[in-house]
Amino acid sequence: MDIKEYSNGEITVLWKAEKCIHAGVCVKSLPEVYNPKERPWIKPENATSAAIIEQVSNCPSGALSIKPIIKIEREDNGKKGRFVIYENDEFAGEMTYTWAGESKFIIDHTGVEEKFGGKGFGNKLLMQSVEYARKKDIKIIPLCPFAKKVFDKDDSIKDVRA
Ligand code: SF4
């Protein structure tokens, strides 16, 4: 499905053309943002993020939505740590690890909340750990079955495997 993105620097509006029933609710409520005669037809910079979020929730077809903000943070106490993924500041999953010396860690568990399943968050967590390992010149022992499966399949991350 073709999804177009329009950002005001804070939030990004997604529009699925195929879903739009052209009811014009958006044009009526925020004409300064939605103008089908202009290109781009959505200009989110012309209203506050709050006004846009409110309006998007009134789109009758679901053609409009707000792109979720995904972030990954790392926590570490010197012995153990974890990469934590959030969607719109809500906890969505984690990948935990245990240090095995100074230059290696063991990924022991990966878990994604059921609600956030099917979004590739496990992979995102793993790629974040790979990026971290490369930056710090450390190696990963993938004990967690999910991490091991990805490492076994993906040759492009072999360089960080212990
Ligand atoms: S409110 Fe939704 S369905 Fe109506 S025109 Fe706008 S995008 Fe399309």
mmCIF file of N, CA, C and O in Angstrom, residues 63-133:
data_model
loop_
_atom_site.group_PDB
_atom_site.id
_atom_site.type_symbol
_atom_site.label_atom_id
_atom_site.label_comp_id
_atom_site.label_asym_id
_atom_site.label_seq_id
_atom_site.Cartn_x
_atom_site.Cartn_y
_atom_site.Cartn_z
ATOM 1 N N ALA A 63 -7.564 6.671 6.729
ATOM 2 C CA ALA A 63 -6.519 6.977 5.741
ATOM 3 C C ALA A 63 -5.391 7.782 6.379
ATOM 4 O O ALA A 63 -4.231 7.679 5.982
ATOM 5 N N LEU A 64 -5.750 8.599 7.362
ATOM 6 C CA LEU A 64 -4.740 9.419 8.046
ATOM 7 C C LEU A 64 -4.332 8.761 9.359
ATOM 8 O O LEU A 64 -5.170 8.220 10.084
ATOM 9 N N SER A 65 -3.040 8.827 9.659
ATOM 10 C CA SER A 65 -2.565 8.371 10.969
ATOM 11 C C SER A 65 -1.288 9.137 11.299
ATOM 12 O O SER A 65 -0.734 9.827 10.442
ATOM 13 N N ILE A 66 -0.861 9.019 12.531
ATOM 14 C CA ILE A 66 0.384 9.677 12.949
ATOM 15 C C ILE A 66 1.461 8.603 13.046
ATOM 16 O O ILE A 66 1.243 7.549 13.647
ATOM 17 N N LYS A 67 2.596 8.887 12.428
ATOM 18 C CA LYS A 67 3.700 7.908 12.448
ATOM 19 C C LYS A 67 4.209 7.751 13.889
ATOM 20 O O LYS A 67 4.536 8.750 14.539
ATOM 21 N N PRO A 68 4.288 6.512 14.379
ATOM 22 C CA PRO A 68 4.774 6.338 15.744
ATOM 23 C C PRO A 68 6.250 6.722 15.872
ATOM 24 O O PRO A 68 7.020 6.548 14.934
ATOM 25 N N ILE A 69 6.601 7.239 17.042
ATOM 26 C CA ILE A 69 8.005 7.592 17.299
ATOM 27 C C ILE A 69 8.649 6.422 18.038
ATOM 28 O O ILE A 69 8.225 6.049 19.131
ATOM 29 N N ILE A 70 9.649 5.828 17.384
ATOM 30 C CA ILE A 70 10.333 4.663 17.954
ATOM 31 C C ILE A 70 11.679 5.107 18.502
ATOM 32 O O ILE A 70 12.421 5.809 17.813
ATOM 33 N N LYS A 71 11.974 4.705 19.726
ATOM 34 C CA LYS A 71 13.335 4.990 20.217
ATOM 35 C C LYS A 71 13.870 3.780 20.980
ATOM 36 O O LYS A 71 13.110 3.008 21.562
ATOM 37 N N ILE A 72 15.189 3.644 20.931
ATOM 38 C CA ILE A 72 15.842 2.546 21.650
ATOM 39 C C ILE A 72 16.867 3.144 22.603
ATOM 40 O O ILE A 72 17.666 3.995 22.203
ATOM 41 N N GLU A 73 16.810 2.714 23.864
ATOM 42 C CA GLU A 73 17.771 3.205 24.852
ATOM 43 C C GLU A 73 18.542 2.033 25.434
ATOM 44 O O GLU A 73 18.033 0.924 25.473
ATOM 45 N N ARG A 74 19.746 2.324 25.899
ATOM 46 C CA ARG A 74 20.557 1.259 26.521
ATOM 47 C C ARG A 74 20.749 1.566 27.989
ATOM 48 O O ARG A 74 21.019 2.710 28.365
ATOM 49 N N GLU A 75 20.564 0.531 28.818
ATOM 50 C CA GLU A 75 20.815 0.663 30.255
ATOM 51 C C GLU A 75 21.902 -0.348 30.597
ATOM 52 O O GLU A 75 21.925 -1.428 30.011
ATOM 53 N N ASP A 76 22.786 -0.008 31.529
ATOM 54 C CA ASP A 76 23.903 -0.903 31.847
ATOM 55 C C ASP A 76 24.384 -0.626 33.267
ATOM 56 O O ASP A 76 24.567 0.533 33.638
ATOM 57 N N ASN A 77 24.572 -1.708 34.061
ATOM 58 C CA ASN A 77 25.084 -1.490 35.427
ATOM 59 C C ASN A 77 26.505 -2.039 35.590
ATOM 60 O O ASN A 77 26.985 -2.235 36.696
ATOM 61 N N GLY A 78 27.150 -2.318 34.466
ATOM 62 C CA GLY A 78 28.530 -2.823 34.521
ATOM 63 C C GLY A 78 28.595 -4.338 34.497
ATOM 64 O O GLY A 78 29.609 -4.919 34.114
ATOM 65 N N LYS A 79 27.518 -4.990 34.928
ATOM 66 C CA LYS A 79 27.483 -6.465 34.919
ATOM 67 C C LYS A 79 26.496 -6.962 33.885
ATOM 68 O O LYS A 79 26.721 -7.917 33.174
ATOM 69 N N LYS A 80 25.363 -6.263 33.884
ATOM 70 C CA LYS A 80 24.290 -6.626 32.950
ATOM 71 C C LYS A 80 23.758 -5.357 32.312
ATOM 72 O O LYS A 80 23.981 -4.251 32.821
ATOM 73 N N GLY A 81 23.009 -5.552 31.263
ATOM 74 C CA GLY A 81 22.394 -4.376 30.642
ATOM 75 C C GLY A 81 21.241 -4.798 29.760
ATOM 76 O O GLY A 81 20.906 -5.990 29.661
ATOM 77 N N ARG A 82 20.639 -3.816 29.140
ATOM 78 C CA ARG A 82 19.562 -4.140 28.196
ATOM 79 C C ARG A 82 19.356 -2.989 27.207
ATOM 80 O O ARG A 82 19.631 -1.824 27.526
ATOM 81 N N PHE A 83 18.899 -3.354 26.031
ATOM 82 C CA PHE A 83 18.431 -2.381 25.048
ATOM 83 C C PHE A 83 16.908 -2.394 25.152
ATOM 84 O O PHE A 83 16.302 -3.474 25.134
ATOM 85 N N VAL A 84 16.335 -1.211 25.298
ATOM 86 C CA VAL A 84 14.883 -1.135 25.494
ATOM 87 C C VAL A 84 14.274 -0.329 24.355
ATOM 88 O O VAL A 84 14.786 0.742 24.001
ATOM 89 N N ILE A 85 13.210 -0.870 23.775
ATOM 90 C CA ILE A 85 12.554 -0.170 22.674
ATOM 91 C C ILE A 85 11.220 0.403 23.146
ATOM 92 O O ILE A 85 10.473 -0.252 23.889
ATOM 93 N N TYR A 86 10.956 1.644 22.733
ATOM 94 C CA TYR A 86 9.710 2.337 23.091
ATOM 95 C C TYR A 86 9.003 2.795 21.820
ATOM 96 O O TYR A 86 9.650 3.215 20.870
ATOM 97 N N GLU A 87 7.688 2.689 21.835
ATOM 98 C CA GLU A 87 6.890 3.313 20.766
ATOM 99 C C GLU A 87 6.059 4.403 21.413
ATOM 100 O O GLU A 87 5.274 4.120 22.325
ATOM 101 N N ASN A 88 6.236 5.615 20.963
ATOM 102 C CA ASN A 88 5.555 6.766 21.573
ATOM 103 C C ASN A 88 5.702 6.752 23.096
ATOM 104 O O ASN A 88 4.730 6.907 23.835
ATOM 105 N N ASP A 89 6.926 6.523 23.570
ATOM 106 C CA ASP A 89 7.268 6.497 24.999
ATOM 107 C C ASP A 89 6.673 5.329 25.778
ATOM 108 O O ASP A 89 6.781 5.288 26.996
ATOM 109 N N GLU A 90 6.027 4.398 25.094
ATOM 110 C CA GLU A 90 5.491 3.216 25.790
ATOM 111 C C GLU A 90 6.469 2.056 25.623
ATOM 112 O O GLU A 90 6.952 1.800 24.508
ATOM 113 N N PHE A 91 6.746 1.351 26.726
ATOM 114 C CA PHE A 91 7.653 0.199 26.673
ATOM 115 C C PHE A 91 7.122 -0.824 25.674
ATOM 116 O O PHE A 91 5.970 -1.236 25.761
ATOM 117 N N ALA A 92 7.978 -1.242 24.724
ATOM 118 C CA ALA A 92 7.513 -2.180 23.698
ATOM 119 C C ALA A 92 8.307 -3.486 23.699
ATOM 120 O O ALA A 92 7.830 -4.486 23.178
ATOM 121 N N GLY A 93 9.502 -3.474 24.283
ATOM 122 C CA GLY A 93 10.284 -4.708 24.311
ATOM 123 C C GLY A 93 11.702 -4.450 24.783
ATOM 124 O O GLY A 93 12.113 -3.296 24.975
ATOM 125 N N GLU A 94 12.448 -5.560 24.977
ATOM 126 C CA GLU A 94 13.824 -5.415 25.461
ATOM 127 C C GLU A 94 14.684 -6.570 24.990
ATOM 128 O O GLU A 94 14.183 -7.640 24.638
ATOM 129 N N MET A 95 15.996 -6.308 24.971
ATOM 130 C CA MET A 95 16.982 -7.345 24.702
ATOM 131 C C MET A 95 17.994 -7.234 25.835
ATOM 132 O O MET A 95 18.626 -6.186 25.999
ATOM 133 N N THR A 96 18.108 -8.280 26.649
ATOM 134 C CA THR A 96 18.988 -8.193 27.819
ATOM 135 C C THR A 96 20.320 -8.890 27.539
ATOM 136 O O THR A 96 20.381 -9.835 26.743
ATOM 137 N N TYR A 97 21.355 -8.411 28.191
ATOM 138 C CA TYR A 97 22.670 -9.028 28.014
ATOM 139 C C TYR A 97 23.452 -9.043 29.324
ATOM 140 O O TYR A 97 23.138 -8.298 30.264
ATOM 141 N N THR A 98 24.462 -9.919 29.366
ATOM 142 C CA THR A 98 25.345 -10.036 30.530
ATOM 143 C C THR A 98 26.772 -9.928 30.027
ATOM 144 O O THR A 98 27.125 -10.576 29.028
ATOM 145 N N TRP A 99 27.570 -9.127 30.696
ATOM 146 C CA TRP A 99 28.968 -8.971 30.277
ATOM 147 C C TRP A 99 29.749 -10.258 30.562
ATOM 148 O O TRP A 99 29.569 -10.888 31.617
ATOM 149 N N ALA A 100 30.596 -10.654 29.641
ATOM 150 C CA ALA A 100 31.481 -11.807 29.819
ATOM 151 C C ALA A 100 32.897 -11.279 29.590
ATOM 152 O O ALA A 100 33.436 -11.370 28.502
ATOM 153 N N GLY A 101 33.452 -10.642 30.607
ATOM 154 C CA GLY A 101 34.726 -9.942 30.433
ATOM 155 C C GLY A 101 34.455 -8.534 29.908
ATOM 156 O O GLY A 101 33.303 -8.098 29.858
ATOM 157 N N GLU A 102 35.526 -7.845 29.514
ATOM 158 C CA GLU A 102 35.357 -6.442 29.117
ATOM 159 C C GLU A 102 35.011 -6.256 27.654
ATOM 160 O O GLU A 102 34.526 -5.202 27.256
ATOM 161 N N SER A 103 35.289 -7.301 26.867
ATOM 162 C CA SER A 103 35.109 -7.100 25.430
ATOM 163 C C SER A 103 34.071 -8.031 24.801
ATOM 164 O O SER A 103 34.048 -8.222 23.600
ATOM 165 N N LYS A 104 33.224 -8.612 25.653
ATOM 166 C CA LYS A 104 32.188 -9.523 25.143
ATOM 167 C C LYS A 104 30.939 -9.402 25.985
ATOM 168 O O LYS A 104 31.045 -9.233 27.221
ATOM 169 N N PHE A 105 29.797 -9.515 25.354
ATOM 170 C CA PHE A 105 28.593 -9.732 26.168
ATOM 171 C C PHE A 105 27.715 -10.804 25.552
ATOM 172 O O PHE A 105 27.778 -11.092 24.357
ATOM 173 N N ILE A 106 26.934 -11.406 26.450
ATOM 174 C CA ILE A 106 26.044 -12.503 26.048
ATOM 175 C C ILE A 106 24.631 -11.950 25.951
ATOM 176 O O ILE A 106 24.096 -11.411 26.931
ATOM 177 N N ILE A 107 24.018 -12.072 24.790
ATOM 178 C CA ILE A 107 22.593 -11.698 24.706
ATOM 179 C C ILE A 107 21.822 -12.891 25.249
ATOM 180 O O ILE A 107 21.885 -14.000 24.705
ATOM 181 N N ASP A 108 21.129 -12.682 26.382
ATOM 182 C CA ASP A 108 20.439 -13.820 26.977
ATOM 183 C C ASP A 108 18.940 -13.864 26.738
ATOM 184 O O ASP A 108 18.328 -14.924 26.898
ATOM 185 N N HIS A 109 18.365 -12.737 26.380
ATOM 186 C CA HIS A 109 16.899 -12.764 26.208
ATOM 187 C C HIS A 109 16.439 -11.623 25.301
ATOM 188 O O HIS A 109 16.955 -10.509 25.370
ATOM 189 N N THR A 110 15.444 -11.925 24.473
ATOM 190 C CA THR A 110 14.788 -10.878 23.679
ATOM 191 C C THR A 110 13.289 -11.057 23.863
ATOM 192 O O THR A 110 12.777 -12.170 23.702
ATOM 193 N N GLY A 111 12.609 -9.994 24.213
ATOM 194 C CA GLY A 111 11.158 -10.105 24.390
ATOM 195 C C GLY A 111 10.462 -8.856 23.902
ATOM 196 O O GLY A 111 10.877 -7.738 24.211
ATOM 197 N N VAL A 112 9.412 -9.052 23.099
ATOM 198 C CA VAL A 112 8.619 -7.907 22.606
ATOM 199 C C VAL A 112 7.190 -8.083 23.121
ATOM 200 O O VAL A 112 6.651 -9.196 23.072
ATOM 201 N N GLU A 113 6.632 -7.035 23.665
ATOM 202 C CA GLU A 113 5.254 -7.089 24.162
ATOM 203 C C GLU A 113 4.316 -7.525 23.047
ATOM 204 O O GLU A 113 4.477 -7.072 21.893
ATOM 205 N N GLU A 114 3.328 -8.340 23.392
ATOM 206 C CA GLU A 114 2.403 -8.890 22.404
ATOM 207 C C GLU A 114 1.777 -7.805 21.518
ATOM 208 O O GLU A 114 1.687 -7.934 20.296
ATOM 209 N N LYS A 115 1.387 -6.727 22.155
ATOM 210 C CA LYS A 115 0.754 -5.601 21.463
ATOM 211 C C LYS A 115 1.624 -5.031 20.331
ATOM 212 O O LYS A 115 1.132 -4.445 19.375
ATOM 213 N N PHE A 116 2.954 -5.173 20.477
ATOM 214 C CA PHE A 116 3.865 -4.596 19.489
ATOM 215 C C PHE A 116 4.492 -5.661 18.583
ATOM 216 O O PHE A 116 5.471 -5.407 17.898
ATOM 217 N N GLY A 117 3.904 -6.853 18.597
ATOM 218 C CA GLY A 117 4.426 -7.947 17.779
ATOM 219 C C GLY A 117 4.269 -7.660 16.288
ATOM 220 O O GLY A 117 3.419 -6.872 15.877
ATOM 221 N N GLY A 118 5.097 -8.295 15.485
ATOM 222 C CA GLY A 118 4.984 -8.186 14.029
ATOM 223 C C GLY A 118 5.514 -6.894 13.448
ATOM 224 O O GLY A 118 5.304 -6.595 12.273
ATOM 225 N N LYS A 119 6.213 -6.096 14.279
ATOM 226 C CA LYS A 119 6.732 -4.820 13.777
ATOM 227 C C LYS A 119 8.237 -4.854 13.571
ATOM 228 O O LYS A 119 8.848 -3.823 13.300
ATOM 229 N N GLY A 120 8.827 -6.017 13.759
ATOM 230 C CA GLY A 120 10.278 -6.129 13.565
ATOM 231 C C GLY A 120 11.077 -5.508 14.700
ATOM 232 O O GLY A 120 12.259 -5.173 14.534
ATOM 233 N N PHE A 121 10.459 -5.366 15.887
ATOM 234 C CA PHE A 121 11.163 -4.719 17.002
ATOM 235 C C PHE A 121 12.320 -5.575 17.525
ATOM 236 O O PHE A 121 13.335 -5.046 17.967
ATOM 237 N N GLY A 122 12.160 -6.916 17.475
ATOM 238 C CA GLY A 122 13.247 -7.792 17.907
ATOM 239 C C GLY A 122 14.488 -7.542 17.048
ATOM 240 O O GLY A 122 15.597 -7.395 17.550
ATOM 241 N N ASN A 123 14.269 -7.429 15.745
ATOM 242 C CA ASN A 123 15.369 -7.145 14.828
ATOM 243 C C ASN A 123 15.995 -5.787 15.080
ATOM 244 O O ASN A 123 17.207 -5.628 15.026
ATOM 245 N N LYS A 124 15.153 -4.807 15.335
ATOM 246 C CA LYS A 124 15.669 -3.454 15.616
ATOM 247 C C LYS A 124 16.571 -3.479 16.848
ATOM 248 O O LYS A 124 17.627 -2.851 16.868
ATOM 249 N N LEU A 125 16.143 -4.217 17.878
ATOM 250 C CA LEU A 125 16.943 -4.318 19.096
ATOM 251 C C LEU A 125 18.279 -4.991 18.806
ATOM 252 O O LEU A 125 19.335 -4.542 19.256
ATOM 253 N N LEU A 126 18.207 -6.057 18.016
ATOM 254 C CA LEU A 126 19.436 -6.778 17.696
ATOM 255 C C LEU A 126 20.393 -5.885 16.897
ATOM 256 O O LEU A 126 21.593 -5.828 17.183
ATOM 257 N N MET A 127 19.864 -5.172 15.914
ATOM 258 C CA MET A 127 20.727 -4.320 15.092
ATOM 259 C C MET A 127 21.339 -3.194 15.931
ATOM 260 O O MET A 127 22.468 -2.766 15.695
ATOM 261 N N GLN A 128 20.584 -2.732 16.936
ATOM 262 C CA GLN A 128 21.134 -1.704 17.831
ATOM 263 C C GLN A 128 22.302 -2.276 18.641
ATOM 264 O O GLN A 128 23.309 -1.605 18.844
ATOM 265 N N SER A 129 22.154 -3.531 19.079
ATOM 266 C CA SER A 129 23.237 -4.149 19.856
ATOM 267 C C SER A 129 24.464 -4.369 18.957
ATOM 268 O O SER A 129 25.604 -4.200 19.392
ATOM 269 N N VAL A 130 24.221 -4.712 17.695
ATOM 270 C CA VAL A 130 25.325 -4.912 16.744
ATOM 271 C C VAL A 130 26.069 -3.586 16.511
ATOM 272 O O VAL A 130 27.298 -3.517 16.531
ATOM 273 N N GLU A 131 25.279 -2.543 16.326
ATOM 274 C CA GLU A 131 25.881 -1.215 16.102
ATOM 275 C C GLU A 131 26.728 -0.793 17.306
ATOM 276 O O GLU A 131 27.841 -0.279 17.162
ATOM 277 N N TYR A 132 26.191 -1.056 18.495
ATOM 278 C CA TYR A 132 26.906 -0.723 19.733
ATOM 279 C C TYR A 132 28.215 -1.523 19.814
ATOM 280 O O TYR A 132 29.276 -0.975 20.122
ATOM 281 N N ALA A 133 28.121 -2.831 19.502
ATOM 282 C CA ALA A 133 29.303 -3.701 19.570
ATOM 283 C C ALA A 133 30.384 -3.223 18.588
ATOM 284 O O ALA A 133 31.567 -3.192 18.918
#
